[in-house]
mmCIF file of C-alpha atoms in Angstrom:
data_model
loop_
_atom_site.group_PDB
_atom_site.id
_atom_site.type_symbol
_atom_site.label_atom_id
_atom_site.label_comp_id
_atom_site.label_asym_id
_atom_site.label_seq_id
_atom_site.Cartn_x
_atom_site.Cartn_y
_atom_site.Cartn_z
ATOM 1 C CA UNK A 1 -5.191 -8.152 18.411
ATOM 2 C CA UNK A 2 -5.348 -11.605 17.630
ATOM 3 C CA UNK A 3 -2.788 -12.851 15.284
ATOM 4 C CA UNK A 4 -3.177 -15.376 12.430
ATOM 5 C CA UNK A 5 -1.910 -18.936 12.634
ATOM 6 C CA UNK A 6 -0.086 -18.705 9.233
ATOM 7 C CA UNK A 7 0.821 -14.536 9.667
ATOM 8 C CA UNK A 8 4.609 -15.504 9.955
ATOM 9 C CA UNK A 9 6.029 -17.104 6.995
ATOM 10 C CA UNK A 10 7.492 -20.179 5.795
ATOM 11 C CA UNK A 11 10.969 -18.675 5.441
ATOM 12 C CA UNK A 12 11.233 -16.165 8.292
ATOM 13 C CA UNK A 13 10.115 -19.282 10.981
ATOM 14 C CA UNK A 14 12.839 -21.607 9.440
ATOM 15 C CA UNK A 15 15.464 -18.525 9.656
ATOM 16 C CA UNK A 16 14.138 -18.742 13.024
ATOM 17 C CA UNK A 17 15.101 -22.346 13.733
ATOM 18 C CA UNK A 18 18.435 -21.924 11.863
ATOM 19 C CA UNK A 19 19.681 -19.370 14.077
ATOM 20 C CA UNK A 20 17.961 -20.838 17.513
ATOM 21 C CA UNK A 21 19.312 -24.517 16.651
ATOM 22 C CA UNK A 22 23.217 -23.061 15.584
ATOM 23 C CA UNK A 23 22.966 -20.973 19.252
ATOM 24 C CA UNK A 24 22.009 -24.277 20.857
ATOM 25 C CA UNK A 25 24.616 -25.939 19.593
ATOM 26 C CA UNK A 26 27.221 -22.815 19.864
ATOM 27 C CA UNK A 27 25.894 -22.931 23.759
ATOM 28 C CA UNK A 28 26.198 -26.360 24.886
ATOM 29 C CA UNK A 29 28.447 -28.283 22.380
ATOM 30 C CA UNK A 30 26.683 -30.586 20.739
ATOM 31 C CA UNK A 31 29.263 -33.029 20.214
ATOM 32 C CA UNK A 32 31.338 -33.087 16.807
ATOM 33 C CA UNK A 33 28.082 -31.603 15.109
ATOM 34 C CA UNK A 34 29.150 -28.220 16.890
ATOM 35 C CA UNK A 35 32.352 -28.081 14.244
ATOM 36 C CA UNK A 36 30.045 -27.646 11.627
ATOM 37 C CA UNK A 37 27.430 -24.875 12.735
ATOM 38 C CA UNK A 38 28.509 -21.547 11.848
ATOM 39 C CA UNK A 39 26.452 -18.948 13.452
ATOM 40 C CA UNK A 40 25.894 -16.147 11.150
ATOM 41 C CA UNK A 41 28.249 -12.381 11.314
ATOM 42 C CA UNK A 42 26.516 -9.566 11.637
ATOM 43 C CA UNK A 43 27.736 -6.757 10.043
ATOM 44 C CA UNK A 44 30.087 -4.451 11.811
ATOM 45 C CA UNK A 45 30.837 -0.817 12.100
ATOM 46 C CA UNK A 46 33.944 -1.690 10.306
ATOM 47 C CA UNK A 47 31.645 -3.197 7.724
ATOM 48 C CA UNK A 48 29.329 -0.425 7.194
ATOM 49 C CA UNK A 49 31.670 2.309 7.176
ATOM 50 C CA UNK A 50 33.529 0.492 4.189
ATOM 51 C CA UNK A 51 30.923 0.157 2.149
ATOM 52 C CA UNK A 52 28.993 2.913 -0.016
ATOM 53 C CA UNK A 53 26.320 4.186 2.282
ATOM 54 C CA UNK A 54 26.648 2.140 4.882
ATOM 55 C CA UNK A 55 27.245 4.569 7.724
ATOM 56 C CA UNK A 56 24.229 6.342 6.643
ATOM 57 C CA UNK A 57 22.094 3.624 6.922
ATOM 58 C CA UNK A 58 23.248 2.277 10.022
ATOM 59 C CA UNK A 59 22.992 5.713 11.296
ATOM 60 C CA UNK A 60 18.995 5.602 10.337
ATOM 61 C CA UNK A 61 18.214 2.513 11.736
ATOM 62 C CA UNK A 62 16.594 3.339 14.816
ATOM 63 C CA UNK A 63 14.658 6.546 12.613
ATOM 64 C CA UNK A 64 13.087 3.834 10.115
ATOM 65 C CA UNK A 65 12.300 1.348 12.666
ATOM 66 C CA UNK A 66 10.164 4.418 14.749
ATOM 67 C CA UNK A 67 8.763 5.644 11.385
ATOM 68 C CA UNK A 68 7.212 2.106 10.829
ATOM 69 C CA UNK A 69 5.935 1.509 14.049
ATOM 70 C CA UNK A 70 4.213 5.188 14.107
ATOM 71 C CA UNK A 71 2.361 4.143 10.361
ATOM 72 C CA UNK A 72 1.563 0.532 12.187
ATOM 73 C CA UNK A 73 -0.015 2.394 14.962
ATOM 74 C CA UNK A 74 -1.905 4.838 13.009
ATOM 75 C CA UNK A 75 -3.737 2.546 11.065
ATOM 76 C CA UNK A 76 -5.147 0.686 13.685
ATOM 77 C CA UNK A 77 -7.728 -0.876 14.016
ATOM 78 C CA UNK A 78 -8.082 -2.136 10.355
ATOM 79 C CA UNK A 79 -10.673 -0.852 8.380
ATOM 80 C CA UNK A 80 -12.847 -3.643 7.466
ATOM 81 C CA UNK A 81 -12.637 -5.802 10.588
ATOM 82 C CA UNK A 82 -14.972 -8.232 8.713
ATOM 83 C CA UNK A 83 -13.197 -8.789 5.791
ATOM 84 C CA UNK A 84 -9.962 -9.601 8.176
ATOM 85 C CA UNK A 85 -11.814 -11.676 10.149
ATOM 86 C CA UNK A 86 -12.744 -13.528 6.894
ATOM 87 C CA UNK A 87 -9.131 -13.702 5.370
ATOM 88 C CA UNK A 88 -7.860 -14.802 8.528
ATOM 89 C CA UNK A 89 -10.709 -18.090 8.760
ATOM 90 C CA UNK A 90 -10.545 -18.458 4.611
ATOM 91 C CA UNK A 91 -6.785 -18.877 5.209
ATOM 92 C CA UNK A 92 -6.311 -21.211 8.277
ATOM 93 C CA UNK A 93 -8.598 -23.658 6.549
ATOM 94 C CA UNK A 94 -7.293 -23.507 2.971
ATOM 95 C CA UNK A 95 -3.463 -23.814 4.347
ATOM 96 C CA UNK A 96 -3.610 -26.143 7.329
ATOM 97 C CA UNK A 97 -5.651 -29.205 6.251
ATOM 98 C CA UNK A 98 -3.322 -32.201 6.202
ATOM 99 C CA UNK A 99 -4.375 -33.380 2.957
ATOM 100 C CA UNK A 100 -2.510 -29.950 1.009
ATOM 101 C CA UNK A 101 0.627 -31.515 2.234
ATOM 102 C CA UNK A 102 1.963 -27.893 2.430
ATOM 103 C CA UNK A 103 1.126 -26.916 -0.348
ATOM 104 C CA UNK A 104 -1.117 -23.849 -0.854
ATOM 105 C CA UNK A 105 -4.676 -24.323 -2.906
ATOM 106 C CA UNK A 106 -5.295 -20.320 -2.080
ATOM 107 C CA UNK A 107 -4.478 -18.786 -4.872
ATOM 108 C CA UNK A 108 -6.112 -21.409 -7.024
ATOM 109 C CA UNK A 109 -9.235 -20.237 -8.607
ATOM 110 C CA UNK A 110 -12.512 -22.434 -8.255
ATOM 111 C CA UNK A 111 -11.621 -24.289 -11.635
ATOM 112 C CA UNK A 112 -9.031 -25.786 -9.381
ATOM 113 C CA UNK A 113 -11.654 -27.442 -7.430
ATOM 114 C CA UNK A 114 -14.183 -28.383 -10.755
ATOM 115 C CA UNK A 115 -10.834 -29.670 -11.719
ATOM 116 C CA UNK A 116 -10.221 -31.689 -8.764
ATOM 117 C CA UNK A 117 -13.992 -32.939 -8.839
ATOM 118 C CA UNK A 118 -13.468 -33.603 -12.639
ATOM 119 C CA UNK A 119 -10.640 -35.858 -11.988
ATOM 120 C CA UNK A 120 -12.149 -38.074 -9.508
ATOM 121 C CA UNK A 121 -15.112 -38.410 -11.772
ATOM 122 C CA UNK A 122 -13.361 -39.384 -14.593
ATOM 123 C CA UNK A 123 -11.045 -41.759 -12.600
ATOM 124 C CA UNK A 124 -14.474 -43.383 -11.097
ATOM 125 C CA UNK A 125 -15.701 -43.861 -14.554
ATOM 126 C CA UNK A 126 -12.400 -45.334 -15.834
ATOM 127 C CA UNK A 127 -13.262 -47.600 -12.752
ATOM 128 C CA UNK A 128 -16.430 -48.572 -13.835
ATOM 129 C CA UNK A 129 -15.235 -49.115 -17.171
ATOM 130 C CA UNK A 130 -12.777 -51.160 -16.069
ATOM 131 C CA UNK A 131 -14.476 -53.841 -14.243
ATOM 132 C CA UNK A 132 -17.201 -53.475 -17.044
ATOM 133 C CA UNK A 133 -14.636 -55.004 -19.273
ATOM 134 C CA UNK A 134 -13.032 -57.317 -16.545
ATOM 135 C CA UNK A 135 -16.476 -58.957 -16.243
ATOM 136 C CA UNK A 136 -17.257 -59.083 -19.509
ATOM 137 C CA UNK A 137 -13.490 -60.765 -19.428
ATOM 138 C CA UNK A 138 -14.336 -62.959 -16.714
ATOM 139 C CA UNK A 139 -11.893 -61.793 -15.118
ATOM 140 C CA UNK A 140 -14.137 -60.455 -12.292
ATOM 141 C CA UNK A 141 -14.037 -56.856 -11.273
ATOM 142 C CA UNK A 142 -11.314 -55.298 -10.277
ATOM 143 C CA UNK A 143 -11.482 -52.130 -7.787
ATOM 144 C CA UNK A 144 -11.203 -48.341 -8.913
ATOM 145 C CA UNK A 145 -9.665 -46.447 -6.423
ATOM 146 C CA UNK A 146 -10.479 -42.473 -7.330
ATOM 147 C CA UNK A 147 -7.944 -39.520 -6.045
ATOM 148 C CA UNK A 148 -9.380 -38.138 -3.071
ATOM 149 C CA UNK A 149 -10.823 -35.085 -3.304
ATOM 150 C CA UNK A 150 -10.725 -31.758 -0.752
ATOM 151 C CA UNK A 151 -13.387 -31.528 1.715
ATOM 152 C CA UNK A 152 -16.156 -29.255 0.564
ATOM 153 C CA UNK A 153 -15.409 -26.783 3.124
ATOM 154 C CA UNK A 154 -12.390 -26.291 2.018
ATOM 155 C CA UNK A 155 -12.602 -26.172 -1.459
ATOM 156 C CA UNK A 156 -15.412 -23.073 -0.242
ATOM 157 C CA UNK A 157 -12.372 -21.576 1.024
ATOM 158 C CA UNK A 158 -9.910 -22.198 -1.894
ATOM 159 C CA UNK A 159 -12.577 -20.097 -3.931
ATOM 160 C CA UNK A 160 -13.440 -17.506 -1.828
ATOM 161 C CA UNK A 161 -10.089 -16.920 -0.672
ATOM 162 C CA UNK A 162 -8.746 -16.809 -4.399
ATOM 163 C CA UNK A 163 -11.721 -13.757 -5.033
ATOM 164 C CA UNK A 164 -10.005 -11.724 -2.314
ATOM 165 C CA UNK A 165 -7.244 -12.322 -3.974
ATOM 166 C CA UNK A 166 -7.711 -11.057 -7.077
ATOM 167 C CA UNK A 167 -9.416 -8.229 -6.041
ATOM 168 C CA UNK A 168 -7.729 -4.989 -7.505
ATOM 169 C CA UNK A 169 -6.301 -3.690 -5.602
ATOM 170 C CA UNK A 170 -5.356 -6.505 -3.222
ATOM 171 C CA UNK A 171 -6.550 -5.688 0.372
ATOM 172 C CA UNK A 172 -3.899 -3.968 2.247
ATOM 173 C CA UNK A 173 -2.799 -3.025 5.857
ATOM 174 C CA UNK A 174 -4.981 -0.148 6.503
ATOM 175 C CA UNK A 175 -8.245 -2.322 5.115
ATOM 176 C CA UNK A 176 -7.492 -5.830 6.892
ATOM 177 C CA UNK A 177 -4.542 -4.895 9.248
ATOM 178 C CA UNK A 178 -0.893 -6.566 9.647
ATOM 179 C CA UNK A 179 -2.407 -10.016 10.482
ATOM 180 C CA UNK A 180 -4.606 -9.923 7.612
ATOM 181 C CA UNK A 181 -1.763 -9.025 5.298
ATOM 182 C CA UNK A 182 0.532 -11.299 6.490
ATOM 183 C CA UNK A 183 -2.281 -14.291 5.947
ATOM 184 C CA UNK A 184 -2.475 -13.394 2.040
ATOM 185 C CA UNK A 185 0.738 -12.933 1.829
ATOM 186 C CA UNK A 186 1.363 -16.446 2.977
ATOM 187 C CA UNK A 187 -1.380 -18.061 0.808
ATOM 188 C CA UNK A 188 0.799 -16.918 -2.152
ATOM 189 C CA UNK A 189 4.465 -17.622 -0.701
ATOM 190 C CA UNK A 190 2.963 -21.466 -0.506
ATOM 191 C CA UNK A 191 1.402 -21.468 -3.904
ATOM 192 C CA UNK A 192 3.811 -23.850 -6.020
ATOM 193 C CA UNK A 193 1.342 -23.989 -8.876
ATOM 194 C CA UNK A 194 1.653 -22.051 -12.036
ATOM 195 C CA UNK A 195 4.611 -20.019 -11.728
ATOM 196 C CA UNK A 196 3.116 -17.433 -13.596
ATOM 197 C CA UNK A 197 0.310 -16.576 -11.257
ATOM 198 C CA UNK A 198 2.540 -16.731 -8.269
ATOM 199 C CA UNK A 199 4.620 -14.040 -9.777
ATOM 200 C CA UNK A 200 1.075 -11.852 -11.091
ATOM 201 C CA UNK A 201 -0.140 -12.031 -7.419
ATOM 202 C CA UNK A 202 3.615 -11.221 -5.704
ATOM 203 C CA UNK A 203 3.587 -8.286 -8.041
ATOM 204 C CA UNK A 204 0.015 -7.497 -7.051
ATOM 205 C CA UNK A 205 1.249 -7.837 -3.313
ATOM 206 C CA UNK A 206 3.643 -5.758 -3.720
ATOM 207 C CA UNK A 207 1.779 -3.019 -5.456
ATOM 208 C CA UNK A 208 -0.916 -2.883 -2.494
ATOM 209 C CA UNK A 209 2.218 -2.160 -0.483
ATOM 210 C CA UNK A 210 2.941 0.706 -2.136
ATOM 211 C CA UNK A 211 -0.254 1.758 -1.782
ATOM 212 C CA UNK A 212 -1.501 0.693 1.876
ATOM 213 C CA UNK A 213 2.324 0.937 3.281
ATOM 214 C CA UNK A 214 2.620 -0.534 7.075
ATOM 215 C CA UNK A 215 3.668 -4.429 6.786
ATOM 216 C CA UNK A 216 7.094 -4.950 8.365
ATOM 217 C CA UNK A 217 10.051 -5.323 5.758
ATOM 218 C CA UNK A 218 10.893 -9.216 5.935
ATOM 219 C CA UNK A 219 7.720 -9.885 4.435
ATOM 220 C CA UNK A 220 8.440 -7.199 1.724
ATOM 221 C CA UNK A 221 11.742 -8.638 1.617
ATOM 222 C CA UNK A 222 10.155 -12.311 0.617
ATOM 223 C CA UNK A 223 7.967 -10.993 -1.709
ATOM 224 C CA UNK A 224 10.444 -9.333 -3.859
ATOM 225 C CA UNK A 225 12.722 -12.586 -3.487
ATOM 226 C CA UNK A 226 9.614 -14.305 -4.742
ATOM 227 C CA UNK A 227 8.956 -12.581 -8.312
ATOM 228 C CA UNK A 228 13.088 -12.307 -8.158
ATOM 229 C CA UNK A 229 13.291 -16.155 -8.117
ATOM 230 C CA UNK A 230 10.546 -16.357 -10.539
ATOM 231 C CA UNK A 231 11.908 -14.390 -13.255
ATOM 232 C CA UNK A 232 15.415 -15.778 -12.994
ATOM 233 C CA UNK A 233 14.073 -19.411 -13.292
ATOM 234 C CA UNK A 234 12.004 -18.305 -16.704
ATOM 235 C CA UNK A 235 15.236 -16.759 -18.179
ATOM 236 C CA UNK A 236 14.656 -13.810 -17.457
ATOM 237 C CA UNK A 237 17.025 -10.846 -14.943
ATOM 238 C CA UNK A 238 15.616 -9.540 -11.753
ATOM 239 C CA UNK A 239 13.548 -6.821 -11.108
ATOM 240 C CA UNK A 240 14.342 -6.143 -7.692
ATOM 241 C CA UNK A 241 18.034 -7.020 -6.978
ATOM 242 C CA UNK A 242 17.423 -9.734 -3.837
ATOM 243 C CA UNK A 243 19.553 -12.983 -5.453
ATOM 244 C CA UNK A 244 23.261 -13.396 -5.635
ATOM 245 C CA UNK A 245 25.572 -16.182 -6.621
ATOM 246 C CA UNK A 246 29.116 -17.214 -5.643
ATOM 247 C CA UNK A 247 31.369 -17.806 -8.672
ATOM 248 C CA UNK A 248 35.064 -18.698 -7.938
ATOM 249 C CA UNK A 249 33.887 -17.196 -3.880
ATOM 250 C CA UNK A 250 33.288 -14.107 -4.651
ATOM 251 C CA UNK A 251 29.839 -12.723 -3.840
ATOM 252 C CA UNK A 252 28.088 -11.303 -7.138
ATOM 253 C CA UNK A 253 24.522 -9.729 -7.933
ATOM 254 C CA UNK A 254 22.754 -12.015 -10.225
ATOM 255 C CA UNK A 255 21.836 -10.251 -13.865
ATOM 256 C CA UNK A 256 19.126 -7.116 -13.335
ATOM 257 C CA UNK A 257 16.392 -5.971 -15.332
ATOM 258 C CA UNK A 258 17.315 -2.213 -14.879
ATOM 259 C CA UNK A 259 19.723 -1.036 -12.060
ATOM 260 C CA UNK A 260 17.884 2.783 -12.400
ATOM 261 C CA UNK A 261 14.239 0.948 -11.580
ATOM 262 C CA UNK A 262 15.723 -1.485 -9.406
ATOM 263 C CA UNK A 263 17.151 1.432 -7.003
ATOM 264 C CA UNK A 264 14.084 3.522 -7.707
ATOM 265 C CA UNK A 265 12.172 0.100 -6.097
ATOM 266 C CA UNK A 266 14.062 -0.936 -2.964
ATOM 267 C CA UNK A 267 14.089 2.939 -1.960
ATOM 268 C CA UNK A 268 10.327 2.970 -2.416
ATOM 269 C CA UNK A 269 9.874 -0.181 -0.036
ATOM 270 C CA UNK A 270 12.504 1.322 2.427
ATOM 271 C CA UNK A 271 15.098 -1.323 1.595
ATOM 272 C CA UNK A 272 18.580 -1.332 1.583
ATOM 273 C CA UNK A 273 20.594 0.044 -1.513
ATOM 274 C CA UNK A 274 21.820 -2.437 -3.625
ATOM 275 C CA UNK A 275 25.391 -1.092 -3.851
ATOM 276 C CA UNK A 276 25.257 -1.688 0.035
ATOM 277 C CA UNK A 277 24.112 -5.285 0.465
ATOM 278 C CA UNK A 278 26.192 -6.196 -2.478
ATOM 279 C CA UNK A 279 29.296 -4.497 -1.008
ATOM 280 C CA UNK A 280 27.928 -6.133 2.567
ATOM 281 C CA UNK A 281 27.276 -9.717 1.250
ATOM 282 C CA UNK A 282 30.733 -9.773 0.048
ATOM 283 C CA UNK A 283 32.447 -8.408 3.243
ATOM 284 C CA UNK A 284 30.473 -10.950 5.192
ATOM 285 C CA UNK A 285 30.946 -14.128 2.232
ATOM 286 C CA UNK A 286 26.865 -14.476 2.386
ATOM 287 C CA UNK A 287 25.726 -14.809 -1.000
ATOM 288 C CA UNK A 288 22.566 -16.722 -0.085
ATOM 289 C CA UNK A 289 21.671 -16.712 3.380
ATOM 290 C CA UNK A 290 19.273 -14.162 5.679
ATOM 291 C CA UNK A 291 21.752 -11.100 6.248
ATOM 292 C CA UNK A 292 21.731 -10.366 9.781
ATOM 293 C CA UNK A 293 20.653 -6.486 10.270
ATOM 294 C CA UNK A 294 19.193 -6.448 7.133
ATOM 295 C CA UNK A 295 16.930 -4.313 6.074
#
């Protein structure tokens, strides 16, 4: 099946690059530069079997990795090949213009693009007016130089791509397959617009999830982190338990909404207990970083 251009995201190809660049320079001793690249720990049996659970989970690795790859299996081929085929074009042209400057216009709705077209009108008659009044001025006129504005393909995109994502329910695995998935799920990871729409659509990710199960757990993982991030920058605790900070170096959940729903959550997505990572994190000193093994 052919894969999307943007179905890996942001943050799992730069974890990539981390850990290929630190073996790189853990392999061939890259001058003084080696001192400083700390390849990361991965947990060990010593680790798991002192923290609550752990042996358990490491125990059911191999089970939950065969359990996904059985539901991936079964629902292919995706059920509306068209609309994947769709999401997968409406995607690579919203996201990889060079004028978005990596930014993500996906999610925006069309007014984004009247908007866009608004502002270069008005900035072309502020023009006008301007050299109006520099030749009235005799000053001669002076050039008006209006914000450039998306082509009108892609602004076609932006709009259509922002109805399939409203849809309710979002399209899931089973109707546009992993690919497809992994495409809208990176048109809202690059959104850095209004933060509250970035968390409504993570939340609506995540909720097709639950409903169309399948997608493979780092992208869970990142969607979770998202709304996490989100609600913690608005003053508000974390629904799902993924940040942690490092007061006086020691490894520490940040505040969370509920600890009951927050469990009740992570075992719904298949996800580590809390208790665990926590209790892992801290063994390892990783407060911030990708855990290695995880989920």
């Amino acid at each position: 099946m052919e894969r999307s251009p943007i179905s890996t995201s942001p943050r799992r190809r730069a974890k990539t690059r981390s850990f290929v660049l630190a073996a790189l320079v853990a392999a061939f001793g890259l001058g003084e530069a080696a001192a400083t690249v700390v390849l990361p720990r991965f947990p060990s049996e010593a680790d798991y079997l002192a923290c609550p659970g752990g042996q358990a989970w490491r125990d059911g690795t191999r089970a939950r990795i065969d359990r996904a790859d059985l539901l991936r299996r079964s629902l292919s081929p995706p059920r509306d090949p068209a609309l994947r085929e769709a999401v997968l074009r409406l995607s690579a042209q919203a996201l990889q213009r060079p004028y978005l400057d990596g930014s993500n216009p996906g999610v925006e709705a069309a007014a984004a693009a009247a908007d866009a077209a608004a502002a270069a009108a008005d900035a072309a008659a502020a023009a006008a007016d301007a050299a109006a009044d520099s030749m009235a001025d005799g000053k001669g006129a002076q050039p008006g130089r209006a914000p450039p504005s998306p082509p009108a393909e892609v602004q076609a995109a932006v709009r259509r791509l922002g109805d399939i994502l409203r849809r309710q329910p979002m399209p899931g695995i089973a109707e546009i397959g992993e690919d497809g998935v992994q495409a809208l799920w990176g048109a809202i990871e690059r959104d850095r617009g209004d933060a509250a729409r970035q968390e409504r659509l993570a939340e609506a990710f995540l909720d097709t999830q639950r409903r169309s199960p399948g997608i493979d757990p780092f992208t869970l993982r990142n969607a979770m982190e998202r709304v996490d991030e989100l609600r913690l920058a608005d003053g508000r605790r974390q629904r799902y338990g993924t940040q942690f900070d490092y007061p006086e170096r020691k490894v520490v959940q940040r505040p969370v909404e509920s600890e009951r729903a927050m469990d009740a959550y992570r075992a719904e997505f298949g996800m580590m207990p809390a208790a665990l990572e926590t209790c892992l994190r801290q063994r390892l000193e990783n407060p911030y970083g990708f855990l290695p093994g995880f989920p």
